[in-house]
PDB file of C-alpha atoms and ligand atoms in Angstrom:
ATOM      1  CA  MET A  24      33.951 -70.919  78.665  1.00  0.00           C
ATOM      2  CA  ALA A  25      32.336 -70.571  82.115  1.00  0.00           C
ATOM      3  CA  ARG A  26      29.006 -72.367  82.658  1.00  0.00           C
ATOM      4  CA  ASN A  27      26.208 -69.800  82.769  1.00  0.00           C
ATOM      5  CA  PRO A  28      24.222 -70.370  85.988  1.00  0.00           C
ATOM      6  CA  TYR A  29      21.786 -67.643  84.916  1.00  0.00           C
ATOM      7  CA  SER A  30      20.683 -69.405  81.715  1.00  0.00           C
ATOM      8  CA  GLU A  31      18.102 -71.340  83.751  1.00  0.00           C
ATOM      9  CA  ILE A  32      16.212 -68.110  84.555  1.00  0.00           C
ATOM     10  CA  GLU A  33      16.079 -66.763  80.996  1.00  0.00           C
ATOM     11  CA  ARG A  34      12.427 -66.145  80.120  1.00  0.00           C
ATOM     12  CA  GLY A  35      10.342 -65.069  77.147  1.00  0.00           C
ATOM     13  CA  GLU A  36      10.984 -63.855  73.638  1.00  0.00           C
ATOM     14  CA  PRO A  37      13.437 -61.152  72.456  1.00  0.00           C
ATOM     15  CA  GLY A  38      12.228 -57.870  73.942  1.00  0.00           C
ATOM     16  CA  ALA A  39      11.172 -59.394  77.282  1.00  0.00           C
ATOM     17  CA  ILE A  40      13.395 -58.495  80.239  1.00  0.00           C
ATOM     18  CA  GLY A  41      15.738 -61.423  80.797  1.00  0.00           C
ATOM     19  CA  TRP A  42      15.085 -63.256  77.530  1.00  0.00           C
ATOM     20  CA  ARG A  43      18.875 -63.569  77.182  1.00  0.00           C
ATOM     21  CA  ILE A  44      21.404 -63.343  80.028  1.00  0.00           C
ATOM     22  CA  HIS A  45      25.089 -63.095  79.100  1.00  0.00           C
ATOM     23  CA  TYR A  46      27.328 -64.284  81.914  1.00  0.00           C
ATOM     24  CA  PHE A  47      30.988 -63.419  82.532  1.00  0.00           C
ATOM     25  CA  GLU A  48      33.448 -64.434  85.254  1.00  0.00           C
ATOM     26  CA  GLN A  49      35.118 -61.028  84.969  1.00  0.00           C
ATOM     27  CA  VAL A  50      34.463 -57.773  83.130  1.00  0.00           C
ATOM     28  CA  ASP A  51      35.605 -54.193  83.502  1.00  0.00           C
ATOM     29  CA  SER A  52      31.973 -53.104  83.902  1.00  0.00           C
ATOM     30  CA  THR A  53      28.724 -54.781  82.865  1.00  0.00           C
ATOM     31  CA  GLN A  54      27.719 -51.289  81.609  1.00  0.00           C
ATOM     32  CA  GLN A  55      30.611 -51.393  79.150  1.00  0.00           C
ATOM     33  CA  VAL A  56      29.830 -54.910  77.897  1.00  0.00           C
ATOM     34  CA  ALA A  57      26.140 -54.053  77.558  1.00  0.00           C
ATOM     35  CA  ALA A  58      27.014 -50.888  75.586  1.00  0.00           C
ATOM     36  CA  GLU A  59      28.997 -53.022  73.135  1.00  0.00           C
ATOM     37  CA  LEU A  60      26.140 -55.538  72.782  1.00  0.00           C
ATOM     38  CA  ALA A  61      23.627 -52.714  72.331  1.00  0.00           C
ATOM     39  CA  GLY A  62      25.837 -51.234  69.617  1.00  0.00           C
ATOM     40  CA  GLN A  63      25.725 -54.601  67.849  1.00  0.00           C
ATOM     41  CA  GLY A  64      21.916 -54.440  67.934  1.00  0.00           C
ATOM     42  CA  ALA A  65      21.123 -56.607  70.986  1.00  0.00           C
ATOM     43  CA  ALA A  66      17.378 -56.721  71.608  1.00  0.00           C
ATOM     44  CA  GLN A  67      15.694 -55.017  74.530  1.00  0.00           C
ATOM     45  CA  GLY A  68      15.761 -57.205  77.615  1.00  0.00           C
ATOM     46  CA  THR A  69      19.276 -58.518  77.015  1.00  0.00           C
ATOM     47  CA  ILE A  70      21.090 -58.680  80.361  1.00  0.00           C
ATOM     48  CA  VAL A  71      24.792 -58.833  81.224  1.00  0.00           C
ATOM     49  CA  VAL A  72      25.765 -60.377  84.570  1.00  0.00           C
ATOM     50  CA  ALA A  73      29.308 -60.702  85.930  1.00  0.00           C
ATOM     51  CA  GLU A  74      30.855 -62.353  88.980  1.00  0.00           C
ATOM     52  CA  LEU A  75      33.516 -59.654  89.263  1.00  0.00           C
ATOM     53  CA  GLN A  76      33.933 -56.124  87.911  1.00  0.00           C
ATOM     54  CA  THR A  77      37.397 -54.610  87.760  1.00  0.00           C
ATOM     55  CA  ALA A  78      36.031 -51.114  87.011  1.00  0.00           C
ATOM     56  CA  GLY A  79      32.457 -51.154  88.345  1.00  0.00           C
ATOM     57  CA  ARG A  80      30.833 -47.766  87.765  1.00  0.00           C
ATOM     58  CA  GLY A  81      28.784 -45.846  90.278  1.00  0.00           C
ATOM     59  CA  ARG A  82      26.988 -42.562  89.741  1.00  0.00           C
ATOM     60  CA  LEU A  83      28.893 -39.282  89.509  1.00  0.00           C
ATOM     61  CA  GLY A  84      32.062 -40.993  88.300  1.00  0.00           C
ATOM     62  CA  ARG A  85      32.463 -43.080  91.445  1.00  0.00           C
ATOM     63  CA  THR A  86      33.660 -46.687  91.423  1.00  0.00           C
ATOM     64  CA  TRP A  87      31.410 -49.535  92.503  1.00  0.00           C
ATOM     65  CA  HIS A  88      33.113 -52.017  94.827  1.00  0.00           C
ATOM     66  CA  SER A  89      32.616 -55.317  92.992  1.00  0.00           C
ATOM     67  CA  PRO A  90      34.379 -58.283  94.643  1.00  0.00           C
ATOM     68  CA  PRO A  91      33.877 -61.737  93.070  1.00  0.00           C
ATOM     69  CA  GLY A  92      31.327 -64.417  93.828  1.00  0.00           C
ATOM     70  CA  VAL A  93      29.207 -62.686  96.470  1.00  0.00           C
ATOM     71  CA  ASN A  94      26.993 -60.011  94.913  1.00  0.00           C
ATOM     72  CA  LEU A  95      24.855 -59.331  91.869  1.00  0.00           C
ATOM     73  CA  TYR A  96      26.165 -57.010  89.144  1.00  0.00           C
ATOM     74  CA  ALA A  97      23.731 -56.755  86.240  1.00  0.00           C
ATOM     75  CA  THR A  98      23.026 -54.400  83.344  1.00  0.00           C
ATOM     76  CA  THR A  99      19.782 -54.585  81.368  1.00  0.00           C
ATOM     77  CA  ILE A 100      19.424 -53.101  77.892  1.00  0.00           C
ATOM     78  CA  LEU A 101      16.143 -51.194  77.512  1.00  0.00           C
ATOM     79  CA  ARG A 102      14.877 -49.586  74.329  1.00  0.00           C
ATOM     80  CA  PRO A 103      12.055 -47.394  75.672  1.00  0.00           C
ATOM     81  CA  ARG A 104       9.920 -44.970  73.746  1.00  0.00           C
ATOM     82  CA  MET A 105      10.335 -41.882  75.889  1.00  0.00           C
ATOM     83  CA  PRO A 106      11.970 -38.460  75.710  1.00  0.00           C
ATOM     84  CA  LEU A 107      15.584 -38.320  76.921  1.00  0.00           C
ATOM     85  CA  SER A 108      14.483 -36.019  79.730  1.00  0.00           C
ATOM     86  CA  GLU A 109      12.392 -38.821  81.247  1.00  0.00           C
ATOM     87  CA  VAL A 110      15.167 -41.437  81.331  1.00  0.00           C
ATOM     88  CA  PRO A 111      16.096 -40.654  84.981  1.00  0.00           C
ATOM     89  CA  ARG A 112      12.658 -41.978  85.967  1.00  0.00           C
ATOM     90  CA  LEU A 113      13.855 -45.438  84.931  1.00  0.00           C
ATOM     91  CA  THR A 114      16.257 -45.275  87.887  1.00  0.00           C
ATOM     92  CA  LEU A 115      13.231 -45.006  90.156  1.00  0.00           C
ATOM     93  CA  VAL A 116      11.389 -47.796  88.323  1.00  0.00           C
ATOM     94  CA  ALA A 117      14.426 -50.071  88.661  1.00  0.00           C
ATOM     95  CA  GLY A 118      14.631 -49.030  92.321  1.00  0.00           C
ATOM     96  CA  ILE A 119      11.118 -50.319  92.980  1.00  0.00           C
ATOM     97  CA  ALA A 120      11.933 -53.619  91.223  1.00  0.00           C
ATOM     98  CA  ALA A 121      15.196 -53.993  93.159  1.00  0.00           C
ATOM     99  CA  ALA A 122      13.452 -53.192  96.461  1.00  0.00           C
ATOM    100  CA  GLU A 123      10.851 -55.858  95.717  1.00  0.00           C
ATOM    101  CA  ALA A 124      13.589 -58.390  94.890  1.00  0.00           C
ATOM    102  CA  LEU A 125      15.593 -57.571  98.038  1.00  0.00           C
ATOM    103  CA  GLY A 126      12.374 -57.854 100.035  1.00  0.00           C
ATOM    104  CA  THR A 127      12.199 -61.547  99.147  1.00  0.00           C
ATOM    105  CA  VAL A 128      15.375 -62.180 101.177  1.00  0.00           C
ATOM    106  CA  ALA A 129      15.307 -59.289 103.681  1.00  0.00           C
ATOM    107  CA  PRO A 130      11.584 -58.748 104.313  1.00  0.00           C
ATOM    108  CA  GLY A 131      10.581 -55.450 105.892  1.00  0.00           C
ATOM    109  CA  MET A 132      14.117 -54.043 105.847  1.00  0.00           C
ATOM    110  CA  VAL A 133      14.363 -52.405 102.420  1.00  0.00           C
ATOM    111  CA  ALA A 134      14.115 -48.681 101.751  1.00  0.00           C
ATOM    112  CA  LEU A 135      14.897 -46.408  98.819  1.00  0.00           C
ATOM    113  CA  LYS A 136      17.005 -43.316  99.288  1.00  0.00           C
ATOM    114  CA  TRP A 137      15.960 -41.093  96.394  1.00  0.00           C
ATOM    115  CA  PRO A 138      16.972 -41.313  93.686  1.00  0.00           C
ATOM    116  CA  ASN A 139      18.998 -44.485  93.363  1.00  0.00           C
ATOM    117  CA  ASP A 140      20.239 -46.036  96.602  1.00  0.00           C
ATOM    118  CA  LEU A 141      18.879 -49.211  98.153  1.00  0.00           C
ATOM    119  CA  TRP A 142      19.144 -49.260 101.894  1.00  0.00           C
ATOM    120  CA  LEU A 143      18.934 -52.138 104.329  1.00  0.00           C
ATOM    121  CA  LYS A 144      18.583 -50.942 107.921  1.00  0.00           C
ATOM    122  CA  GLY A 145      19.777 -47.459 106.931  1.00  0.00           C
ATOM    123  CA  ARG A 146      22.957 -48.516 105.125  1.00  0.00           C
ATOM    124  CA  LYS A 147      23.590 -48.816 101.426  1.00  0.00           C
ATOM    125  CA  ALA A 148      23.132 -52.334 100.051  1.00  0.00           C
ATOM    126  CA  GLY A 149      22.647 -51.496  96.400  1.00  0.00           C
ATOM    127  CA  GLY A 150      22.677 -48.845  93.736  1.00  0.00           C
ATOM    128  CA  ILE A 151      21.266 -48.131  90.328  1.00  0.00           C
ATOM    129  CA  ILE A 152      22.618 -46.236  87.351  1.00  0.00           C
ATOM    130  CA  ALA A 153      20.717 -45.493  84.129  1.00  0.00           C
ATOM    131  CA  GLU A 154      22.899 -44.470  81.169  1.00  0.00           C
ATOM    132  CA  ALA A 155      21.231 -43.281  77.985  1.00  0.00           C
ATOM    133  CA  LEU A 156      22.873 -43.927  74.608  1.00  0.00           C
ATOM    134  CA  THR A 157      21.823 -41.820  71.652  1.00  0.00           C
ATOM    135  CA  ASP A 158      22.085 -42.371  67.911  1.00  0.00           C
ATOM    136  CA  LYS A 159      23.669 -40.022  65.382  1.00  0.00           C
ATOM    137  CA  GLY A 160      20.527 -37.861  65.324  1.00  0.00           C
ATOM    138  CA  GLN A 161      20.733 -37.531  69.149  1.00  0.00           C
ATOM    139  CA  GLU A 162      17.598 -39.666  69.484  1.00  0.00           C
ATOM    140  CA  LEU A 163      17.486 -42.118  72.394  1.00  0.00           C
ATOM    141  CA  SER A 164      18.677 -45.510  71.141  1.00  0.00           C
ATOM    142  CA  CYS A 165      18.786 -47.409  74.444  1.00  0.00           C
ATOM    143  CA  VAL A 166      19.141 -47.133  78.193  1.00  0.00           C
ATOM    144  CA  LEU A 167      21.575 -49.293  80.133  1.00  0.00           C
ATOM    145  CA  VAL A 168      20.120 -49.929  83.565  1.00  0.00           C
ATOM    146  CA  GLY A 169      22.877 -51.124  85.877  1.00  0.00           C
ATOM    147  CA  ILE A 170      21.975 -52.626  89.225  1.00  0.00           C
ATOM    148  CA  GLY A 171      24.429 -53.663  91.914  1.00  0.00           C
ATOM    149  CA  LEU A 172      23.125 -55.549  94.961  1.00  0.00           C
ATOM    150  CA  ASN A 173      25.253 -56.530  97.947  1.00  0.00           C
ATOM    151  CA  LEU A 174      23.973 -59.991  98.748  1.00  0.00           C
ATOM    152  CA  ASN A 175      26.457 -62.385 100.408  1.00  0.00           C
ATOM    153  CA  LEU A 176      29.161 -59.816 101.070  1.00  0.00           C
ATOM    154  CA  ALA A 177      30.678 -60.214 104.551  1.00  0.00           C
ATOM    155  CA  LEU A 178      31.585 -57.222 106.729  1.00  0.00           C
ATOM    156  CA  HIS A 179      35.326 -57.896 106.406  1.00  0.00           C
ATOM    157  CA  GLU A 180      34.995 -57.769 102.595  1.00  0.00           C
ATOM    158  CA  ILE A 181      33.819 -54.136 102.723  1.00  0.00           C
ATOM    159  CA  PRO A 182      36.704 -51.644 102.440  1.00  0.00           C
ATOM    160  CA  ALA A 183      37.392 -50.032 105.826  1.00  0.00           C
ATOM    161  CA  ASP A 184      36.356 -46.554 104.676  1.00  0.00           C
ATOM    162  CA  LEU A 185      32.932 -47.855 103.554  1.00  0.00           C
ATOM    163  CA  ARG A 186      32.223 -50.135 106.521  1.00  0.00           C
ATOM    164  CA  ASP A 187      30.006 -47.593 108.326  1.00  0.00           C
ATOM    165  CA  LYS A 188      28.000 -46.824 105.191  1.00  0.00           C
ATOM    166  CA  ALA A 189      27.587 -50.106 103.329  1.00  0.00           C
ATOM    167  CA  THR A 190      25.877 -53.369 104.166  1.00  0.00           C
ATOM    168  CA  SER A 191      24.531 -56.542 102.555  1.00  0.00           C
ATOM    169  CA  VAL A 192      21.691 -59.024 102.880  1.00  0.00           C
ATOM    170  CA  ARG A 193      24.043 -61.408 104.661  1.00  0.00           C
ATOM    171  CA  ILE A 194      25.109 -58.770 107.190  1.00  0.00           C
ATOM    172  CA  VAL A 195      21.557 -57.693 108.080  1.00  0.00           C
ATOM    173  CA  THR A 196      19.913 -61.140 108.104  1.00  0.00           C
ATOM    174  CA  GLY A 197      22.847 -63.276 109.250  1.00  0.00           C
ATOM    175  CA  ARG A 198      22.153 -65.641 106.334  1.00  0.00           C
ATOM    176  CA  ARG A 199      23.487 -66.143 102.827  1.00  0.00           C
ATOM    177  CA  CYS A 200      20.905 -65.951 100.069  1.00  0.00           C
ATOM    178  CA  ASP A 201      20.548 -67.666  96.704  1.00  0.00           C
ATOM    179  CA  ARG A 202      21.902 -65.095  94.214  1.00  0.00           C
ATOM    180  CA  ILE A 203      20.210 -66.720  91.223  1.00  0.00           C
ATOM    181  CA  ALA A 204      16.823 -66.602  92.971  1.00  0.00           C
ATOM    182  CA  VAL A 205      17.320 -62.890  93.789  1.00  0.00           C
ATOM    183  CA  ALA A 206      18.310 -62.235  90.168  1.00  0.00           C
ATOM    184  CA  GLN A 207      15.205 -64.078  88.970  1.00  0.00           C
ATOM    185  CA  ALA A 208      12.967 -61.986  91.244  1.00  0.00           C
ATOM    186  CA  LEU A 209      14.751 -58.814  90.133  1.00  0.00           C
ATOM    187  CA  PHE A 210      14.375 -59.454  86.402  1.00  0.00           C
ATOM    188  CA  GLU A 211      10.764 -60.552  86.788  1.00  0.00           C
ATOM    189  CA  ARG A 212       9.873 -57.424  88.812  1.00  0.00           C
ATOM    190  CA  LEU A 213      11.831 -55.157  86.444  1.00  0.00           C
ATOM    191  CA  GLY A 214       9.890 -56.610  83.511  1.00  0.00           C
ATOM    192  CA  ALA A 215       6.564 -56.021  85.269  1.00  0.00           C
ATOM    193  CA  ARG A 216       7.371 -52.482  86.485  1.00  0.00           C
ATOM    194  CA  TYR A 217       8.859 -51.457  83.137  1.00  0.00           C
ATOM    195  CA  ALA A 218       5.717 -52.657  81.349  1.00  0.00           C
ATOM    196  CA  GLU A 219       3.616 -50.562  83.760  1.00  0.00           C
ATOM    197  CA  VAL A 220       5.639 -47.379  83.242  1.00  0.00           C
ATOM    198  CA  GLN A 221       5.576 -47.810  79.461  1.00  0.00           C
ATOM    199  CA  ARG A 222       1.818 -48.337  79.517  1.00  0.00           C
ATOM    200  CA  ASP A 223       0.627 -45.896  82.203  1.00  0.00           C
ATOM    201  CA  GLY A 224       3.512 -43.496  82.825  1.00  0.00           C
ATOM    202  CA  PHE A 225       5.500 -43.005  86.043  1.00  0.00           C
ATOM    203  CA  ALA A 226       2.530 -41.549  87.930  1.00  0.00           C
ATOM    204  CA  ALA A 227       1.074 -45.074  88.154  1.00  0.00           C
ATOM    205  CA  LEU A 228       4.145 -46.187  90.129  1.00  0.00           C
ATOM    206  CA  SER A 229       4.629 -43.212  92.417  1.00  0.00           C
ATOM    207  CA  ASP A 230       2.571 -44.766  95.252  1.00  0.00           C
ATOM    208  CA  GLU A 231       4.643 -47.924  94.958  1.00  0.00           C
ATOM    209  CA  TYR A 232       7.847 -45.874  95.249  1.00  0.00           C
ATOM    210  CA  ALA A 233       6.386 -44.099  98.281  1.00  0.00           C
ATOM    211  CA  ARG A 234       6.038 -47.454 100.112  1.00  0.00           C
ATOM    212  CA  TYR A 235       9.835 -47.733 100.158  1.00  0.00           C
ATOM    213  CA  PHE A 236      10.678 -44.029 100.451  1.00  0.00           C
ATOM    214  CA  ALA A 237      13.371 -43.709 103.130  1.00  0.00           C
ATOM    215  CA  LEU A 238      13.525 -39.931 103.430  1.00  0.00           C
ATOM    216  CA  ALA A 239      10.046 -38.935 104.633  1.00  0.00           C
ATOM    217  CA  GLY A 240      10.356 -36.316 107.384  1.00  0.00           C
ATOM    218  CA  LYS A 241      14.152 -36.295 107.208  1.00  0.00           C
ATOM    219  CA  ARG A 242      16.188 -33.109 106.928  1.00  0.00           C
ATOM    220  CA  VAL A 243      18.217 -33.362 103.725  1.00  0.00           C
ATOM    221  CA  THR A 244      20.544 -31.310 101.545  1.00  0.00           C
ATOM    222  CA  ILE A 245      20.649 -31.844  97.807  1.00  0.00           C
ATOM    223  CA  VAL A 246      23.628 -30.751  95.760  1.00  0.00           C
ATOM    224  CA  ASP A 247      23.211 -30.474  91.998  1.00  0.00           C
ATOM    225  CA  GLY A 248      26.287 -28.871  90.490  1.00  0.00           C
ATOM    226  CA  THR A 249      26.596 -25.523  92.273  1.00  0.00           C
ATOM    227  CA  ARG A 250      22.982 -25.526  93.533  1.00  0.00           C
ATOM    228  CA  HIS A 251      22.347 -26.515  97.170  1.00  0.00           C
ATOM    229  CA  VAL A 252      18.829 -27.001  98.518  1.00  0.00           C
ATOM    230  CA  SER A 253      18.056 -27.934 102.123  1.00  0.00           C
ATOM    231  CA  GLY A 254      14.745 -28.845 103.639  1.00  0.00           C
ATOM    232  CA  VAL A 255      12.571 -31.619 104.999  1.00  0.00           C
ATOM    233  CA  ALA A 256      11.757 -34.375 102.494  1.00  0.00           C
ATOM    234  CA  ILE A 257       8.032 -34.869 101.988  1.00  0.00           C
ATOM    235  CA  GLY A 258       7.934 -37.466  99.230  1.00  0.00           C
ATOM    236  CA  ILE A 259       8.083 -37.672  95.453  1.00  0.00           C
ATOM    237  CA  ASP A 260       5.605 -36.263  92.963  1.00  0.00           C
ATOM    238  CA  ARG A 261       3.969 -37.960  89.971  1.00  0.00           C
ATOM    239  CA  THR A 262       7.011 -37.267  87.786  1.00  0.00           C
ATOM    240  CA  GLY A 263       9.509 -38.746  90.268  1.00  0.00           C
ATOM    241  CA  ALA A 264      10.840 -35.378  91.492  1.00  0.00           C
ATOM    242  CA  LEU A 265      11.727 -35.072  95.192  1.00  0.00           C
ATOM    243  CA  LEU A 266       9.442 -32.743  97.175  1.00  0.00           C
ATOM    244  CA  LEU A 267      10.996 -30.661  99.918  1.00  0.00           C
ATOM    245  CA  GLU A 268       9.560 -28.351 102.520  1.00  0.00           C
ATOM    246  CA  THR A 269      11.901 -25.361 102.873  1.00  0.00           C
ATOM    247  CA  PRO A 270      11.680 -22.130 104.889  1.00  0.00           C
ATOM    248  CA  THR A 271      10.611 -20.349 101.693  1.00  0.00           C
ATOM    249  CA  GLY A 272       7.939 -22.875 100.715  1.00  0.00           C
ATOM    250  CA  ASN A 273       7.715 -26.264  99.058  1.00  0.00           C
ATOM    251  CA  THR A 274      10.071 -27.028  96.210  1.00  0.00           C
ATOM    252  CA  ARG A 275      10.713 -29.803  93.663  1.00  0.00           C
ATOM    253  CA  VAL A 276      14.157 -31.229  92.978  1.00  0.00           C
ATOM    254  CA  ILE A 277      14.663 -33.297  89.856  1.00  0.00           C
ATOM    255  CA  ALA A 278      18.288 -34.381  90.287  1.00  0.00           C
ATOM    256  CA  GLY A 279      21.188 -34.250  92.681  1.00  0.00           C
ATOM    257  CA  GLU A 280      23.185 -35.925  95.392  1.00  0.00           C
ATOM    258  CA  VAL A 281      21.288 -36.206  98.664  1.00  0.00           C
ATOM    259  CA  SER A 282      22.826 -36.130 102.103  1.00  0.00           C
ATOM    260  CA  VAL A 283      20.657 -36.890 105.097  1.00  0.00           C
ATOM    261  CA  GLU A 284      21.204 -35.154 108.428  1.00  0.00           C
ATOM    262  CA  GLY A 285      22.283 -37.599 111.101  1.00  0.00           C
ATOM    263  CA  VAL A 286      23.124 -40.371 108.640  1.00  0.00           C
ATOM    264  CA  TYR A 287      26.804 -41.062 108.028  1.00  0.00           C
ATOM    265  CA  GLN A 288      27.382 -41.177 104.273  1.00  0.00           C
TER     266      GLN A 288
HETATM  267  C1  BTN S  23      25.459 -46.011  92.429  1.00  0.00           C
HETATM  268  O1  BTN S  23      24.838 -46.190  93.483  1.00  0.00           O
HETATM  269  O2  BTN S  23      26.316 -45.131  92.351  1.00  0.00           O
HETATM  270  C2  BTN S  23      25.147 -46.873  91.238  1.00  0.00           C
HETATM  271  C3  BTN S  23      25.874 -48.183  91.298  1.00  0.00           C
HETATM  272  C4  BTN S  23      25.585 -49.091  90.127  1.00  0.00           C
HETATM  273  C5  BTN S  23      26.435 -50.337  90.154  1.00  0.00           C
HETATM  274  C6  BTN S  23      26.050 -51.312  89.082  1.00  0.00           C
HETATM  275  S1  BTN S  23      26.819 -52.905  89.269  1.00  0.00           S
HETATM  276  C7  BTN S  23      26.245 -53.382  87.709  1.00  0.00           C
HETATM  277  C8  BTN S  23      26.437 -52.186  86.796  1.00  0.00           C
HETATM  278  N1  BTN S  23      27.793 -52.161  86.285  1.00  0.00           N
HETATM  279  C9  BTN S  23      28.474 -51.102  86.709  1.00  0.00           C
HETATM  280  O3  BTN S  23      29.649 -50.843  86.411  1.00  0.00           O
HETATM  281  N2  BTN S  23      27.697 -50.350  87.507  1.00  0.00           N
HETATM  282  C10 BTN S  23      26.372 -50.910  87.657  1.00  0.00           C
END
């Protein structure tokens, strides 16, 4: 069995984020492995990390490019007390934690493209997915928060069709970073931010999100199913919804795929 380099950063008792970190050389997706562990009753805070994913999952059915040995691919099992409708806010909470962790190795360069993309110098360096699992009574049983961060990925390792859109810490800083140290910062910040949202609600974190908000003043189009909304992004509100100024007045958007005018995506 592979030595687990992440065991040294395990912290706390069952229930604390990162109390147990399962490590794999290769998985299909850490989301899949975490779902199986959750089904077996794994405690909140259990994390699955892999060196390589053969079927890494992105949002909207996309694949997540997951080459071995260079990035961080992690899924955290959460068991929050919240209505299903509020689960998408955990994407934003994880986004703040991931931005804080990336900031330790790429200071001043991190931004969040609502709702779930991490940008370094305007290109995507990470993404977040929050998948809710329900029990037989359709009650929320857990949320699998998957975070992918491009850390030591070199430009030539990015598929040609993504090279203009994706980046990594190594590409923007010119230096490799310590992946275990980034993971430690990430799990520590996720624990702290998750505790805050559970205690005080998302409104307490909305200013923090705003510090990293990449879209302010940008002309954007949001597609949610068949609905298209275009306008100038103002910020997010206290529930995590995106606020847009449109020709017919201000509007709130709670979900969707955002494209930004002038940014190649
Ligand atoms: C996105 O931006 O579309 C979300 C990407 C999420 C990728 C991470 S990597 C760890 C976890 N396992 C997966 O299969 N996906 C998430």
